């Protein structure tokens, strides 16, 4: 851990670019899985030309030896996320490794991955062997089930049954709610206004007294589930005597998969109602409300903090200023100022040549920004309107507003950061508020986006900093 306080071608040239480059770029870091032709729907960030060589070299061997669960790095990354949850009780080492072996024996594919983890979730919601399960056993079996359903959900659009996406989400949500209902004390479950669609929230407390406490709002990224917020923050907050708020915002969880509400670039309109809701509670110290953002929320949370002055401390995990740069340049070059031209390029020049694995990547990555794209994907089809979701992703850029942030800010970075390489430092450099930068390293086993193998270390770094920043001790 280290810390410190294009020109667009046309005609045959452009077509050649997509034939030779787009599919390969999309598949970089998410090669075709197994022999079934099923896809691995994950994009790897492509650094700018000036950093490509160094970033590639740095990320060339980020998961050596037993850290390689799957040969395909997209599946491997997700498998490591599941395995890393073991320290927080949101996974079991033996369960995950047994699932990995089962998938590899069957032949790695979206289908085998989804089937294996879905069945594991189903089994955990049944009675365990031996004596009847008490509430503590039921509680953590439900939490692990939520993790495994989330693993299946991530790859379901590349499986043989993409239409089961909503039902698979609902299975994971039911497991999460079962877990919450068995917590002691039970978290407060409520809804907070957001436009015409209320946001579900889960408010975790160390006890049921009305003692005003520091509170952290935990913000998920573009494809995480509530269980990830448990792994990356709730226990760490409770152990320090803090409250923790988990929520589904637009483009996430219930709001995406059920209510069909996509991401917004004005994330302050999401966070401000949450702070309003917290501020009337007697058990919240309104002068000590922190905001964290995991994965793409390393862009969303800073955006909110730029316009919401009631945030006392901010953590970006990792820092991100322009999520659109997480897409390969061959894909970004499709977008023009003209919608009709853009969609013509997409449908006539790109789609006919996209390999199946790259097509499934695009389905997964665009669904939080386009309900038609999501519904098409559930029918096994690729969306036809590239322009609308692409411009929504592009609108998430926060470079022009970072200087407005007043709250003390911690920016995390990671060795081998594969989604937003270089962006954590860009965010840090643009900040004018009190700031710290911490890089988690491969030497600590904390490499890759969000340190999937070291969420406990991740939480130690984040909450030690929050404790010092918010309470001075």
XYZ file of C-alpha atoms in Angstrom, residues 17-318:
302
model
C -10.996 -1.057 -37.802
C -14.054 -2.728 -36.330
C -13.329 -6.091 -37.921
C -9.775 -6.126 -36.677
C -10.072 -4.154 -33.467
C -13.468 -3.831 -31.830
C -14.116 -7.487 -31.158
C -10.589 -8.052 -29.924
C -10.705 -4.959 -27.725
C -13.986 -5.980 -26.152
C -12.656 -9.456 -25.518
C -9.443 -8.180 -23.951
C -9.562 -9.410 -20.412
C -12.700 -11.419 -21.127
C -11.764 -14.028 -23.680
C -14.387 -16.490 -24.972
C -15.189 -18.938 -22.228
C -15.088 -22.666 -22.662
C -16.190 -24.269 -25.911
C -19.850 -23.330 -25.903
C -19.362 -19.903 -27.421
C -21.062 -18.305 -24.419
C -19.858 -14.882 -23.493
C -18.166 -13.339 -20.529
C -19.985 -10.028 -20.190
C -17.279 -7.842 -18.711
C -15.429 -4.942 -20.276
C -11.876 -4.150 -19.358
C -10.895 -0.527 -19.349
C -8.533 0.526 -22.117
C -5.986 3.155 -21.077
C -5.017 6.076 -23.241
C -2.290 5.444 -25.827
C 0.292 7.053 -23.585
C -0.385 4.591 -20.775
C -1.344 1.449 -22.659
C 2.024 -0.234 -22.540
C 2.710 0.425 -18.878
C -0.823 -0.500 -17.816
C -0.679 -3.735 -19.783
C 2.666 -4.632 -18.289
C 1.469 -3.831 -14.781
C -1.628 -5.991 -15.199
C 0.045 -8.875 -17.016
C 0.355 -11.139 -13.985
C -2.084 -9.891 -11.369
C -3.508 -13.298 -10.446
C -0.647 -15.793 -10.261
C -0.911 -19.418 -9.166
C -3.894 -20.278 -6.998
C -5.381 -16.835 -7.645
C -6.333 -18.103 -11.095
C -9.668 -19.815 -10.526
C -10.623 -19.575 -14.203
C -8.438 -19.059 -17.266
C -10.836 -16.386 -18.490
C -9.994 -13.224 -16.506
C -13.571 -11.937 -16.525
C -14.899 -15.020 -14.776
C -11.790 -15.131 -12.636
C -12.367 -11.601 -11.376
C -15.928 -12.418 -10.368
C -14.889 -15.680 -8.755
C -12.300 -13.806 -6.707
C -14.967 -11.334 -5.595
C -17.060 -14.232 -4.305
C -14.093 -15.843 -2.593
C -13.070 -12.546 -1.010
C -16.465 -12.243 0.660
C -15.642 -15.164 2.923
C -14.079 -12.934 5.559
C -17.364 -11.039 5.945
C -19.506 -14.185 5.971
C -20.909 -13.475 2.523
C -19.279 -16.565 1.029
C -17.676 -19.828 2.137
C -14.253 -20.791 0.791
C -15.195 -24.423 0.287
C -18.467 -23.569 -1.418
C -16.822 -21.188 -3.869
C -13.904 -23.468 -4.705
C -16.228 -26.446 -5.144
C -18.337 -24.358 -7.523
C -15.176 -23.362 -9.405
C -14.173 -27.013 -9.805
C -17.681 -27.941 -10.945
C -17.678 -25.199 -13.581
C -14.219 -26.023 -14.855
C -15.037 -29.731 -15.130
C -18.192 -28.951 -17.094
C -16.409 -26.460 -19.320
C -16.330 -22.788 -18.409
C -19.196 -20.839 -19.984
C -21.859 -18.388 -18.967
C -24.293 -21.287 -18.844
C -22.239 -23.501 -16.516
C -21.371 -20.515 -14.308
C -24.984 -19.403 -13.962
C -26.322 -22.917 -13.394
C -23.720 -23.763 -10.755
C -24.081 -20.618 -8.671
C -27.865 -20.525 -8.988
C -28.089 -24.107 -7.671
C -25.726 -23.216 -4.837
C -27.976 -20.315 -3.850
C -31.041 -22.539 -3.998
C -29.386 -25.159 -1.795
C -28.413 -22.667 0.882
C -32.013 -21.551 1.297
C -32.956 -25.121 2.106
C -32.408 -26.768 5.488
C -28.745 -27.571 6.233
C -27.597 -31.083 7.208
C -27.769 -32.054 10.868
C -29.857 -30.426 13.573
C -32.559 -27.886 12.661
C -30.988 -24.557 11.737
C -31.166 -21.754 14.271
C -31.630 -18.146 13.219
C -27.892 -17.451 13.052
C -27.360 -20.349 10.671
C -30.341 -19.318 8.535
C -29.075 -15.751 8.535
C -25.635 -16.424 7.106
C -26.828 -19.118 4.737
C -29.173 -16.498 3.294
C -26.311 -13.988 2.996
C -24.180 -16.514 1.121
C -27.149 -17.372 -1.082
C -27.453 -13.679 -1.965
C -23.795 -13.708 -2.994
C -24.171 -16.749 -5.207
C -27.348 -15.510 -6.854
C -25.470 -12.282 -7.573
C -22.683 -14.258 -9.208
C -25.199 -16.002 -11.464
C -27.022 -12.752 -12.205
C -23.881 -11.119 -13.536
C -23.519 -13.637 -16.370
C -27.142 -14.572 -17.038
C -27.466 -12.461 -20.198
C -24.819 -14.659 -21.814
C -26.533 -17.894 -20.768
C -29.164 -20.010 -22.476
C -31.902 -18.319 -20.446
C -31.328 -14.534 -20.470
C -35.047 -14.028 -19.842
C -34.588 -15.291 -16.279
C -32.641 -12.157 -15.301
C -35.411 -10.496 -13.270
C -36.339 -13.711 -11.484
C -32.705 -14.356 -10.637
C -32.437 -10.834 -9.235
C -35.583 -11.438 -7.168
C -34.079 -14.650 -5.760
C -31.004 -12.762 -4.626
C -33.088 -9.942 -3.202
C -35.254 -12.410 -1.257
C -32.115 -13.986 0.208
C -30.766 -10.535 1.155
C -34.034 -9.555 2.837
C -34.110 -12.869 4.704
C -30.613 -12.156 5.971
C -31.578 -8.641 7.054
C -34.712 -9.851 8.845
C -32.547 -12.172 10.950
C -29.956 -9.540 11.900
C -29.877 -8.289 15.484
C -30.813 -5.527 15.585
C -32.869 -5.789 12.416
C -31.973 -3.008 9.984
C -34.676 -0.440 9.338
C -36.187 -1.128 5.915
C -37.832 1.842 4.232
C -38.168 3.704 0.966
C -36.802 7.148 0.162
C -38.349 9.361 -2.535
C -36.637 9.569 -5.903
C -38.706 10.999 -8.714
C -41.725 8.756 -9.166
C -39.859 5.622 -8.050
C -38.903 5.311 -4.364
C -35.493 3.887 -3.489
C -35.333 0.929 -1.064
C -32.949 1.479 1.852
C -31.590 -0.706 4.648
C -30.383 1.206 7.712
C -28.032 -0.855 9.894
C -27.414 0.226 13.511
C -25.149 -1.102 16.283
C -28.142 -1.010 18.651
C -31.646 0.416 18.906
C -30.785 3.313 21.195
C -31.267 6.831 19.922
C -27.615 7.735 20.494
C -26.520 10.017 17.636
C -23.814 8.198 15.687
C -21.593 8.759 12.675
C -23.242 7.272 9.603
C -21.811 6.063 6.316
C -23.858 5.906 3.111
C -22.537 2.969 1.060
C -22.936 3.459 -2.694
C -22.756 0.521 -5.096
C -21.453 0.575 -8.656
C -22.953 -0.324 -12.013
C -23.440 -4.060 -11.500
C -23.025 -4.849 -7.794
C -25.666 -6.148 -5.401
C -26.573 -5.317 -1.799
C -24.453 -8.195 -0.532
C -21.380 -6.352 -1.853
C -22.165 -3.433 0.419
C -22.130 -5.870 3.331
C -18.707 -7.143 2.299
C -17.358 -3.658 1.660
C -18.601 -1.737 4.630
C -21.535 -2.681 6.856
C -19.674 -4.850 9.426
C -16.747 -2.420 9.470
C -19.131 0.422 10.297
C -21.034 -1.504 12.967
C -17.842 -2.698 14.651
C -16.805 0.940 15.075
C -20.162 1.949 16.503
C -21.327 3.579 13.276
C -24.573 3.331 11.344
C -24.505 2.183 7.716
C -27.051 2.892 4.995
C -27.360 0.544 2.005
C -29.589 1.552 -0.908
C -30.570 0.845 -4.503
C -30.264 3.932 -6.661
C -31.268 4.365 -10.306
C -29.533 1.799 -12.511
C -29.030 -0.535 -9.549
C -30.806 -3.498 -7.989
C -34.560 -3.143 -7.736
C -34.655 0.162 -9.580
C -32.977 -1.391 -12.618
C -34.165 -4.989 -12.776
C -37.748 -4.451 -11.576
C -38.662 -0.753 -11.733
C -36.687 -0.177 -14.949
C -35.007 3.104 -13.985
C -31.576 3.785 -15.497
C -28.540 5.616 -14.138
C -28.570 9.390 -13.803
C -25.513 11.636 -14.110
C -26.889 13.946 -11.391
C -26.205 11.631 -8.466
C -26.683 14.434 -5.958
C -30.416 14.059 -6.673
C -30.052 10.502 -5.380
C -27.921 11.221 -2.311
C -29.659 14.378 -1.074
C -32.980 12.576 -0.366
C -31.005 9.919 1.518
C -29.432 12.584 3.715
C -32.852 14.203 4.200
C -34.151 10.831 5.427
C -31.185 10.301 7.742
C -31.303 13.833 9.126
C -34.647 13.391 10.874
C -33.478 10.280 12.726
C -32.383 10.842 16.346
C -29.724 8.110 16.039
C -27.827 9.951 13.287
C -25.199 12.603 13.998
C -25.973 14.878 11.067
C -22.568 16.561 11.285
C -20.858 13.216 10.628
C -22.397 11.659 7.526
C -19.874 10.067 5.155
C -20.350 8.832 1.607
C -18.453 6.002 -0.061
C -18.578 4.883 -3.687
C -17.466 1.428 -4.848
C -16.475 0.663 -8.451
C -18.263 3.055 -10.851
C -19.655 4.806 -7.776
C -16.129 6.165 -7.462
C -17.532 8.597 -10.034
C -21.092 8.855 -8.670
C -20.192 9.631 -5.055
C -17.794 12.483 -5.929
C -20.459 13.916 -8.237
C -22.908 13.938 -5.328
C -20.342 15.502 -2.993
C -19.728 18.296 -5.495
C -23.293 19.531 -4.956
C -24.237 18.238 -1.489
C -22.498 20.142 1.304
C -23.848 17.950 4.118
C -21.356 15.202 3.292
C -18.632 15.343 5.955
C -16.231 12.873 4.296
C -15.989 11.154 0.923
C -14.272 7.950 -0.238
C -13.900 6.990 -3.926
C -13.068 3.276 -4.378
C -11.447 3.720 -6.910
